[in-house]
Coordinates of C-alpha atoms in Angstrom, one line a residue:
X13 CA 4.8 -1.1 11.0
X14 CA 2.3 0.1 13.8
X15 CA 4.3 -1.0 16.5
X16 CA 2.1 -2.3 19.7
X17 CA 3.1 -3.7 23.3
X18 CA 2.1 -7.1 23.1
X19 CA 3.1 -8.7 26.7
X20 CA 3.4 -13.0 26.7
X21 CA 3.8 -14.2 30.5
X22 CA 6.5 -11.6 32.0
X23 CA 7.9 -9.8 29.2
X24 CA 6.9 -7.7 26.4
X25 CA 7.5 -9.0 22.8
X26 CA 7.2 -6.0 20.4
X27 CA 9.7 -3.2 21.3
X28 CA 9.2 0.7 19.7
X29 CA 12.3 1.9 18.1
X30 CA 11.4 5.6 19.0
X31 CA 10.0 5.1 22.6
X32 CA 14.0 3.1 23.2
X33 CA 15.3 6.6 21.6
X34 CA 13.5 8.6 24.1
X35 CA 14.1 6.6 27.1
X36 CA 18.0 6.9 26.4
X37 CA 17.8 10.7 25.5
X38 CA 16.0 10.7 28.7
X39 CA 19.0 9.1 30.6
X40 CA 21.7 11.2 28.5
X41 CA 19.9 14.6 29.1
X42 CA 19.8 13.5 32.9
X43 CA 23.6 12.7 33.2
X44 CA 24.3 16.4 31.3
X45 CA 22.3 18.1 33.8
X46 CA 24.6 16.1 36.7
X47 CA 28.0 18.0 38.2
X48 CA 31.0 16.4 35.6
X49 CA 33.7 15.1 37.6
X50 CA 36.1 14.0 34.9
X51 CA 38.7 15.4 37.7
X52 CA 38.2 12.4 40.2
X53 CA 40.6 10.4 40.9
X54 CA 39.4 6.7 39.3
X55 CA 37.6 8.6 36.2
X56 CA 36.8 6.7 33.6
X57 CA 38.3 7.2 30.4
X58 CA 38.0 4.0 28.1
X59 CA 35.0 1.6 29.4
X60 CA 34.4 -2.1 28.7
X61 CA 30.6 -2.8 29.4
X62 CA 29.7 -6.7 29.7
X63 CA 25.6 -6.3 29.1
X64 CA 25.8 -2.4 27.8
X65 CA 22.0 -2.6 26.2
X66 CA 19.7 -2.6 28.8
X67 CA 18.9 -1.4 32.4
X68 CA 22.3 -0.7 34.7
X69 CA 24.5 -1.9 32.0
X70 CA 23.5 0.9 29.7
X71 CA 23.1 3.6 32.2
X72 CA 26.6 2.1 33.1
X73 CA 27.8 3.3 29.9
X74 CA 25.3 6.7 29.4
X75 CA 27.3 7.8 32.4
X76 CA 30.5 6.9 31.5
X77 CA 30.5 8.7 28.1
X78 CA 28.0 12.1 28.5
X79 CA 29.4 12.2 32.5
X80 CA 33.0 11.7 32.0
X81 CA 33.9 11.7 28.0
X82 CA 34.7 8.6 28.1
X83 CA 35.3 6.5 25.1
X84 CA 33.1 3.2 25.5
X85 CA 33.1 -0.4 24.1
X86 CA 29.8 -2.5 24.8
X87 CA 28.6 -6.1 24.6
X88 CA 25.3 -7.3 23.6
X89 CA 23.1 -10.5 22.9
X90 CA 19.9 -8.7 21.3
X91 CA 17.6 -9.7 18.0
X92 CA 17.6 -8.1 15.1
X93 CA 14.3 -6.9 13.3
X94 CA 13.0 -8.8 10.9
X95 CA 9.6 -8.6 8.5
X96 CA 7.4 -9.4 11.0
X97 CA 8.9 -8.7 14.0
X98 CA 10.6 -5.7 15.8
X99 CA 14.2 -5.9 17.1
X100 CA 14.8 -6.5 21.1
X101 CA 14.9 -3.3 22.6
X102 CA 18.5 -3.7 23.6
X103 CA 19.1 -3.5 19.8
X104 CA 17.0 0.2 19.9
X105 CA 18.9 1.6 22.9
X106 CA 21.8 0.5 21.6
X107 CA 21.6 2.0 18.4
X108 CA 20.1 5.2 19.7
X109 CA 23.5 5.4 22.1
X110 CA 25.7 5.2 19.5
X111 CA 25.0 7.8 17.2
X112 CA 24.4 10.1 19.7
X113 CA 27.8 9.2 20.9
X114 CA 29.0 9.7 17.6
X115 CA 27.7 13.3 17.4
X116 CA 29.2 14.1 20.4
X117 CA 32.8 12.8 19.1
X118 CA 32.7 10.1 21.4
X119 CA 34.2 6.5 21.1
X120 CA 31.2 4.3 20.5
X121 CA 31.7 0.5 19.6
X122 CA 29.2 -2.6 20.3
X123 CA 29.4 -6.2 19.7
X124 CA 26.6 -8.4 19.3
X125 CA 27.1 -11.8 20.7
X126 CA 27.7 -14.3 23.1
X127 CA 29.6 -12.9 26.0
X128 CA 29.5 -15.9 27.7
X129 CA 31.8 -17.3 24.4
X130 CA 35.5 -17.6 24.4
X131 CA 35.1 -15.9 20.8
X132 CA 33.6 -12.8 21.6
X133 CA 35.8 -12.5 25.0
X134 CA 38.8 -12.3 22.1
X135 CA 36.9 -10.6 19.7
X136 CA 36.5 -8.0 22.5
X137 CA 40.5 -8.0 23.3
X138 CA 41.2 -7.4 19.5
X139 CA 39.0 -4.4 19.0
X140 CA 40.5 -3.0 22.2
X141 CA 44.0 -3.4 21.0
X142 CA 42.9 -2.0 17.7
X143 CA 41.3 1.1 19.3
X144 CA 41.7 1.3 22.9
X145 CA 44.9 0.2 23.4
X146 CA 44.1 -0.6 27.0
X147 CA 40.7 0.2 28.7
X148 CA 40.3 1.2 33.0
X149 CA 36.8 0.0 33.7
X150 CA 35.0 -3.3 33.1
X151 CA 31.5 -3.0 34.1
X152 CA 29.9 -7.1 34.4
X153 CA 26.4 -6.5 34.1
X154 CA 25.5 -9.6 32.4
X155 CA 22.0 -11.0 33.0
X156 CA 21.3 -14.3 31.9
X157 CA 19.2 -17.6 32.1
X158 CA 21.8 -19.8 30.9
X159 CA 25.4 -20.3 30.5
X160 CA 27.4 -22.4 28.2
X161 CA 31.1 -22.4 29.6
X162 CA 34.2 -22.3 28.1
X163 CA 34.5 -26.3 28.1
X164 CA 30.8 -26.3 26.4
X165 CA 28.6 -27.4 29.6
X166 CA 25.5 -25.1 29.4
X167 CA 23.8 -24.6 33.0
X168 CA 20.3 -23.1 33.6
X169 CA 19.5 -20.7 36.5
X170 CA 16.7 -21.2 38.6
X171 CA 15.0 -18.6 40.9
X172 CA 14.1 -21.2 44.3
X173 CA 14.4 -21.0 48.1
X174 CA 17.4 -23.2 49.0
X175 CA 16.0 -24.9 52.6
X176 CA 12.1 -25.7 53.0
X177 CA 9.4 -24.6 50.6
X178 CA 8.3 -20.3 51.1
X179 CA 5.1 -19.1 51.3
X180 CA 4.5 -15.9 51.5
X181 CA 1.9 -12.9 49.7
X182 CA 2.8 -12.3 45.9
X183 CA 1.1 -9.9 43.3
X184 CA -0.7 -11.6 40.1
X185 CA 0.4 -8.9 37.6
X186 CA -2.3 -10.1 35.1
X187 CA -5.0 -8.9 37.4
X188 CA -3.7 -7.1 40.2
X189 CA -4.7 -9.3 42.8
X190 CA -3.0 -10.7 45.8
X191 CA -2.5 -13.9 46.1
X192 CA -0.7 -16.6 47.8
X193 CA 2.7 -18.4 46.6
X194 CA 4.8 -21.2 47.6
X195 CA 8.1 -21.1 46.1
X196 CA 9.8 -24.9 46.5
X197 CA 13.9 -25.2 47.5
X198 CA 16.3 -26.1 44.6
X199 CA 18.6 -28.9 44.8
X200 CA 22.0 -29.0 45.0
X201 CA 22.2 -29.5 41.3
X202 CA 20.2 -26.6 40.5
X203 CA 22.1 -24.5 43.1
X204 CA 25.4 -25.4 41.5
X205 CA 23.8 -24.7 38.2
X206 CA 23.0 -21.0 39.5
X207 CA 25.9 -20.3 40.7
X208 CA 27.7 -21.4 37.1
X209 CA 25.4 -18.9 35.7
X210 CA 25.2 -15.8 38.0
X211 CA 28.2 -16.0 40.2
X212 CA 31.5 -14.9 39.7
X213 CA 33.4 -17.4 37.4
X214 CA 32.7 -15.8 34.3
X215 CA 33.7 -12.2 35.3
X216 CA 36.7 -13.7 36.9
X217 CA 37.0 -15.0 33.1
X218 CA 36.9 -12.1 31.4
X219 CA 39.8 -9.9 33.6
X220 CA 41.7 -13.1 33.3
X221 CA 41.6 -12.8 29.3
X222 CA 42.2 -9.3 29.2
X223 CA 45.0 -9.2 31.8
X224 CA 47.1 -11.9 30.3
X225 CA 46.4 -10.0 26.8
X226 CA 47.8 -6.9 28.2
X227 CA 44.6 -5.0 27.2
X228 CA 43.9 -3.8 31.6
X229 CA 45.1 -0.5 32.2
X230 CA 47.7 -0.1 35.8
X231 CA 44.9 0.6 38.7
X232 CA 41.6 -0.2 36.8
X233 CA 38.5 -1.1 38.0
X234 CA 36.0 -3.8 37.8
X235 CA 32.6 -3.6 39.1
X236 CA 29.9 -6.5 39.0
X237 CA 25.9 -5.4 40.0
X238 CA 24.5 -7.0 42.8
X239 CA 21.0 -7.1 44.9
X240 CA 20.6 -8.2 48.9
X241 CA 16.8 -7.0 49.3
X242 CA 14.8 -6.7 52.8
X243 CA 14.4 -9.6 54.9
X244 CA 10.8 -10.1 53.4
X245 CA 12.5 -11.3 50.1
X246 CA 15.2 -13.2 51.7
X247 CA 14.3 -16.7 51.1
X248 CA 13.8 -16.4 47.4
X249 CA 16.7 -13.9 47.0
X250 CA 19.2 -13.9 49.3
X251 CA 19.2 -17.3 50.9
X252 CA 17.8 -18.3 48.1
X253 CA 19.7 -20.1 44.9
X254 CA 20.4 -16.7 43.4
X255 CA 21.5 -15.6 46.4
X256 CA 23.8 -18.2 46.9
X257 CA 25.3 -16.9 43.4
X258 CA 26.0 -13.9 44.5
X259 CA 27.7 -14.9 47.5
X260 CA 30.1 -16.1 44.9
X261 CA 30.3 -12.9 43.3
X262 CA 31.4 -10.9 46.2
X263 CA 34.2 -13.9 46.9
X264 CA 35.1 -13.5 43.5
X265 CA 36.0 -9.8 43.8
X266 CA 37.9 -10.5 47.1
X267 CA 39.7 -13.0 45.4
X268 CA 40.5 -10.5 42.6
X269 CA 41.5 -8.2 44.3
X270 CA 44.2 -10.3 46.0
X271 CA 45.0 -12.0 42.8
X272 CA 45.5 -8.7 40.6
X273 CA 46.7 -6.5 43.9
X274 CA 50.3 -5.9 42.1
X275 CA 48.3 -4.4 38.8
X276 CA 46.3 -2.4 41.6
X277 CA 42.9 -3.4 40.3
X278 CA 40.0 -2.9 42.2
X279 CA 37.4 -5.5 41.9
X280 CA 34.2 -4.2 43.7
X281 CA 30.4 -5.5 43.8
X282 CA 27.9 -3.1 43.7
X283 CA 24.6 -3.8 45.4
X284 CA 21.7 -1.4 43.8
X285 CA 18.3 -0.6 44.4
X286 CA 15.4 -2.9 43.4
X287 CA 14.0 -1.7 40.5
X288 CA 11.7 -3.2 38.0
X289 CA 13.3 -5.6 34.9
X290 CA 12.4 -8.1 33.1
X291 CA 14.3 -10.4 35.5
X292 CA 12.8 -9.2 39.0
X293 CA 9.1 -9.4 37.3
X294 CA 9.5 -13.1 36.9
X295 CA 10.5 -13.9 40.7
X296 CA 7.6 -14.7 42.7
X297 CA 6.9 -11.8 46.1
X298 CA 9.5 -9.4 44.1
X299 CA 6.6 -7.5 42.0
X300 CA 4.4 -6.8 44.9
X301 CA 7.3 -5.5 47.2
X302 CA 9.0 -3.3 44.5
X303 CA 5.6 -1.5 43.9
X304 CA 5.3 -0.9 47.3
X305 CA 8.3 0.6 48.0
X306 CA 8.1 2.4 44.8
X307 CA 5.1 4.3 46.8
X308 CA 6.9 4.3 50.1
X309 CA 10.2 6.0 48.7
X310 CA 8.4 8.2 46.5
X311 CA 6.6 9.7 49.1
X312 CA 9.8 10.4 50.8
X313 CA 11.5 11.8 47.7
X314 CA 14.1 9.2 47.5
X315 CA 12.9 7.2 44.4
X316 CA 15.5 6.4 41.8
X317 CA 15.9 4.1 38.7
X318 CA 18.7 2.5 36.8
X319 CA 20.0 6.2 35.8
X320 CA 19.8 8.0 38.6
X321 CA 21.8 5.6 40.6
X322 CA 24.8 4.8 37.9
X323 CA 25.3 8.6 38.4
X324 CA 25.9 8.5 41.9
X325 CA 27.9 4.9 41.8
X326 CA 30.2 7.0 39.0
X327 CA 31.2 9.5 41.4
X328 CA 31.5 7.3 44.6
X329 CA 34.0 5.1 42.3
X330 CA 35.7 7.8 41.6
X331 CA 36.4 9.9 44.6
X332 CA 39.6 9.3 46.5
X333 CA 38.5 7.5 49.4
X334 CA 35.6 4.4 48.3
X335 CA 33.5 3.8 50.8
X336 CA 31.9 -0.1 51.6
X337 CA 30.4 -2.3 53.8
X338 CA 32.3 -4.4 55.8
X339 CA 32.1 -6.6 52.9
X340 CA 33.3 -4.5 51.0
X341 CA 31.0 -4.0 48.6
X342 CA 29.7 -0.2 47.6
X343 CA 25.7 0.1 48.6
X344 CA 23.8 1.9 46.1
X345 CA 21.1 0.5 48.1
X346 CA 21.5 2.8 50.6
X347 CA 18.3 4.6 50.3
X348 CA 16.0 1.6 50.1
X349 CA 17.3 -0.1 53.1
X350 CA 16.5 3.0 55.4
X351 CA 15.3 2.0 58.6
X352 CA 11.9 4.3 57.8
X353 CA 11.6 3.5 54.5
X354 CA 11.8 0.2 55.4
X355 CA 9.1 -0.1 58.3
X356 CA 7.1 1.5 56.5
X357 CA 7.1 -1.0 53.7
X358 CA 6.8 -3.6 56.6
X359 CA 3.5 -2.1 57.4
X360 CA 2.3 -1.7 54.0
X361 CA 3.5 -5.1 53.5
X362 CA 1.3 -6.9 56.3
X363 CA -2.0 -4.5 55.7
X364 CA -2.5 -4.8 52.0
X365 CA -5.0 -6.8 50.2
X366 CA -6.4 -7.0 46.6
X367 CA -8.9 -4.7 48.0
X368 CA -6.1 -2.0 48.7
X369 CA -3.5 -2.4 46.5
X370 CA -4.1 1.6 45.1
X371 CA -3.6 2.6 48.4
X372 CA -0.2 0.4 49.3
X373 CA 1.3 0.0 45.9
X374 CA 2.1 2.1 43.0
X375 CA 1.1 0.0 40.2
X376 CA 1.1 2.8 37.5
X377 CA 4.5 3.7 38.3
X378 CA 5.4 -0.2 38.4
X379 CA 3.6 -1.0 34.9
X380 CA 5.1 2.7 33.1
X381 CA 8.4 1.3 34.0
X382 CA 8.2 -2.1 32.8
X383 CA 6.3 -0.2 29.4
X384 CA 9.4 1.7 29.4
X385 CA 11.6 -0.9 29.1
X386 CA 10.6 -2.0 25.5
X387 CA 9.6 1.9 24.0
X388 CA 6.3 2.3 25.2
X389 CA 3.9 4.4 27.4
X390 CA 5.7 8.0 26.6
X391 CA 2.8 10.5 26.2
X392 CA 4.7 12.6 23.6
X393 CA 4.9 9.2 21.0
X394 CA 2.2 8.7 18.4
X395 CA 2.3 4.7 18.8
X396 CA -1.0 4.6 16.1
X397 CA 1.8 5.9 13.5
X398 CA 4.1 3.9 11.4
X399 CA 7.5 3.5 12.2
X400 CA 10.7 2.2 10.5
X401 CA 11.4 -1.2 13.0

C-alpha cells in the first residue's frame, strides 16, 4: 500500500510502518551516543512499562534497554493492520523496538491489551515470573480517554476548567489562525470521572498486584508522568479537571511511598516538558502555547522532546541523591519553566496575531512533530512507494 497521512479532527489515521522505524532508530541511536551509567546506583535492570508504544512510555523503555541493558517488558493497546487500513503507530514502534532489541540480545516482550484490565495486570505478573522473576522499575505512562475499573464502571475524561467558564487566545490548527475560545467548567461528576481515569488509583493498582504477587524487586522504583504548565494554561490544565487528576497522582505516590516504605520503593511523579501528542493537540490554548515556546526554547538551545528528556530523567533516578520539589516530585520541566524562557513566551504570548504567527510560533516544528508521530514527514522516506503495512 502507498501509505499517506490522512489527518480527521486532531489525530492522524494512516501511520507509515518505515517512518515509526526511523523515528525509533532515531531515539536508539540518540541514547547510544549518551554517557551509559549502568553504574548508578537505582539502574535499571528489568523494566515494566505501563503505555511502552508511544511518546515518554517508549522513550521510557529506548532508554532503559540501549542506555542501561536493561531487559524490558511493555504494555500496549494499539490496532493491528488490516486490508485496508494501516496498523496504529504504537503497533510500528513497537515492533521496530523489539527486534532491534533482539539483535542486540536484549530482553524484549510486549503485551497488547487492556492495561486498565484485571486480566492483563495478571497476565503481566505471569510473564514476569516466567522470565523476570522480579522486575525494579514500573514506568505508568498510561494515556487514556476512558477507564473501565476493576468492578466494571467505565469513566470518561474530560479536558474542562473546574470554576467559571475560560476564555483566552487558542490556535485553529486547520488554518493557522488565532482565534478565541471559551472552555466551560466540568461538574463534579465529570471531575470525579477524570480523576478515575488519570489519577492515581490505577497505578496504585498495578504495584498493589505485583507486590502481593512477589514479582517487585527490594528498593524498586515507580515513576508516573506528569505536566504542571505556565500559569497561562492553568485553568484548563492545572486547575482544571485534569489537573485535579493529577493532584491525585502525586498523593498517590506519597501514599506509596509510605505504604511500601519497608520494601523501600520509591514512588515518584515526574513532571516533563510540554511537548506535542496526540493528547495536548486536542486541548484548547495548549497548541498555540507549545509552538511558541517551541520557538522561544529553541532559540535558546534548550529544546527537547520525549527522548531527549527520558535520558536525563534515567540518570537523575539513578544517581545517589534524587533531587525534587518540595513535593517531591522530579522536574524534567526544568528548562521550560525558566524565568527567561518563560517571559519571553509571556510576550510572544500577548503580541501575536494570525498576522504574526511565523514570527511568534514555530509551526513547522509543531506540525513535523505531530507528522512524526504516525511515520511521516522524514525527508530520507519515499512515501510515493509501496510498503508492506
Amino acid at each position: 500500500m502507498i501509505v499517506e497521512p490522512k489527518v480527521r479532527g486532531f489525530i492522524c489515521t494512516t501511520a507509515h510502518p518505515e517512518g515509526c522505524r526511523k523515528s525509533v532508530e532515531n531515539q536508539i541511536a540518540y541514547v547510544k551516543a549518551s554517557k551509559r551509567m549502568e553504574h548508578l546506583v537505582h539502574a535499571p535492570k528489568k523494566v515494566l512499562v505501563l503505555g511502552c508504544s508511544t511518546g515518554y512510555g517508549l522513550a521510557s523503555r529506548i532508554t532503559a534497554a540501549f542506555g542501561y541493558g536493561a531487559a524490558t517488558l511493555g504494555v500496549m493497546f494499539e490496532k493491528l493492520a488490516t486490508q485496508k487500513r494501516t496498523a496504529t503507530p504504537g503497533y510500528y514502534n513497537t515492533k521496530a523496538f523489539e527486534e532491534d532489541a533482539k539483535a542486540e540480545g536484549l530482553y524484549a516482550k510486549t503485551l497488547n491489551g487492556d492495561a486498565f484490565s484485571n486480566e492483563m495486570k495478571q497476565q503481566v505478573i505471569e510473564v514476569i515470573k516466567e522470565d523476570l522473576g522480579q522486575v525494579d522499575y514500573v514506568i505508568y505512562s498510561l494515556a487514556a480517554p476512558r477507564r473501565t475499573d476493576k468492578s466494571g464502571v467505565t469513566y470518561s475524561s474530560v479536558l474542562k476548567t473546574t470554576n467559571e467558564p475560560y476564555t483566552n487566545k487558542t490556535l485553529d490548527l486547520r488554518t493557522n489562525e488565532i482565534k478565541e475560545v471559551t472552555i466551560e467548567p466540568a461538574t463534579d461528576e465529570e471531575v470525579a470521572s477524570t480523576i478515575k481515569v488519570m489519577g492515581g488509583e490505577d497505578w496504585e493498582d498495578w504495584i498493589s498486584a505485583l507486590s502481593h504477587a512477589g514479582v517487585l524487586s527490594p528498593n524498586a522504583t515507580t515513576v508516573a508522568y506528569s505536566y504542571i504548565g505556565p500559569e497561562i494554561t492553568y485553568p484548563i490544565y492545572f486547575h482544571g479537571s485534569i489537573g485535579m487528576a493529577k493532584k491525585d497522582l502525586y498523593d498517590t505516590a506519597k501514599r506509596m511511598s509510605e505504604e511500601y516504605k519497608e520494601s523501600g520503593l520509591r514512588s515518584i511523579v515526574s513532571v516533563n516538558k510540554a511537548l506535542v501528542t496526540q493528547a495536548s493537540a486536542a486541548i484548547p490554548i495548549v497548541p498555540l502555547y507549545i509552538s511558541i515556546l517551541y520557538k522561544v526554547m529553541k532559540e535558546k538551545n534548550l529544546h527537547e522532546g520525549c527522548i531527549e528528556q527520558m535520558v536525563r530523567l534515567f540518570a537523575r533516578l539513578g544517581s545517589e541523591k534524587l533531587e525534587t520539589d518540595k513535593e517531591g516530585r522530579i522536574r524534567m520541566d526544568d528548562y521550560e519553566m525558566r524565568e527567561d524562557v518563560q517571559e519571553q513566551v509571556k510576550t510572544a504570548w500577548k503580541a501575536i496575531t494570525t498576522e504574526t504567527v511565523p514570527f511568534y510560533a514555530d509551526m513547522e516544528g509543531y506540525y513535523k512533530e505531530f507528522y512524526h508521530m504516525f511515520g511521516f514527514c522524514y525527508s530520507d522516506i519515499d512515501y510515493t512507494k509501496d510498503v508492506e503495512i
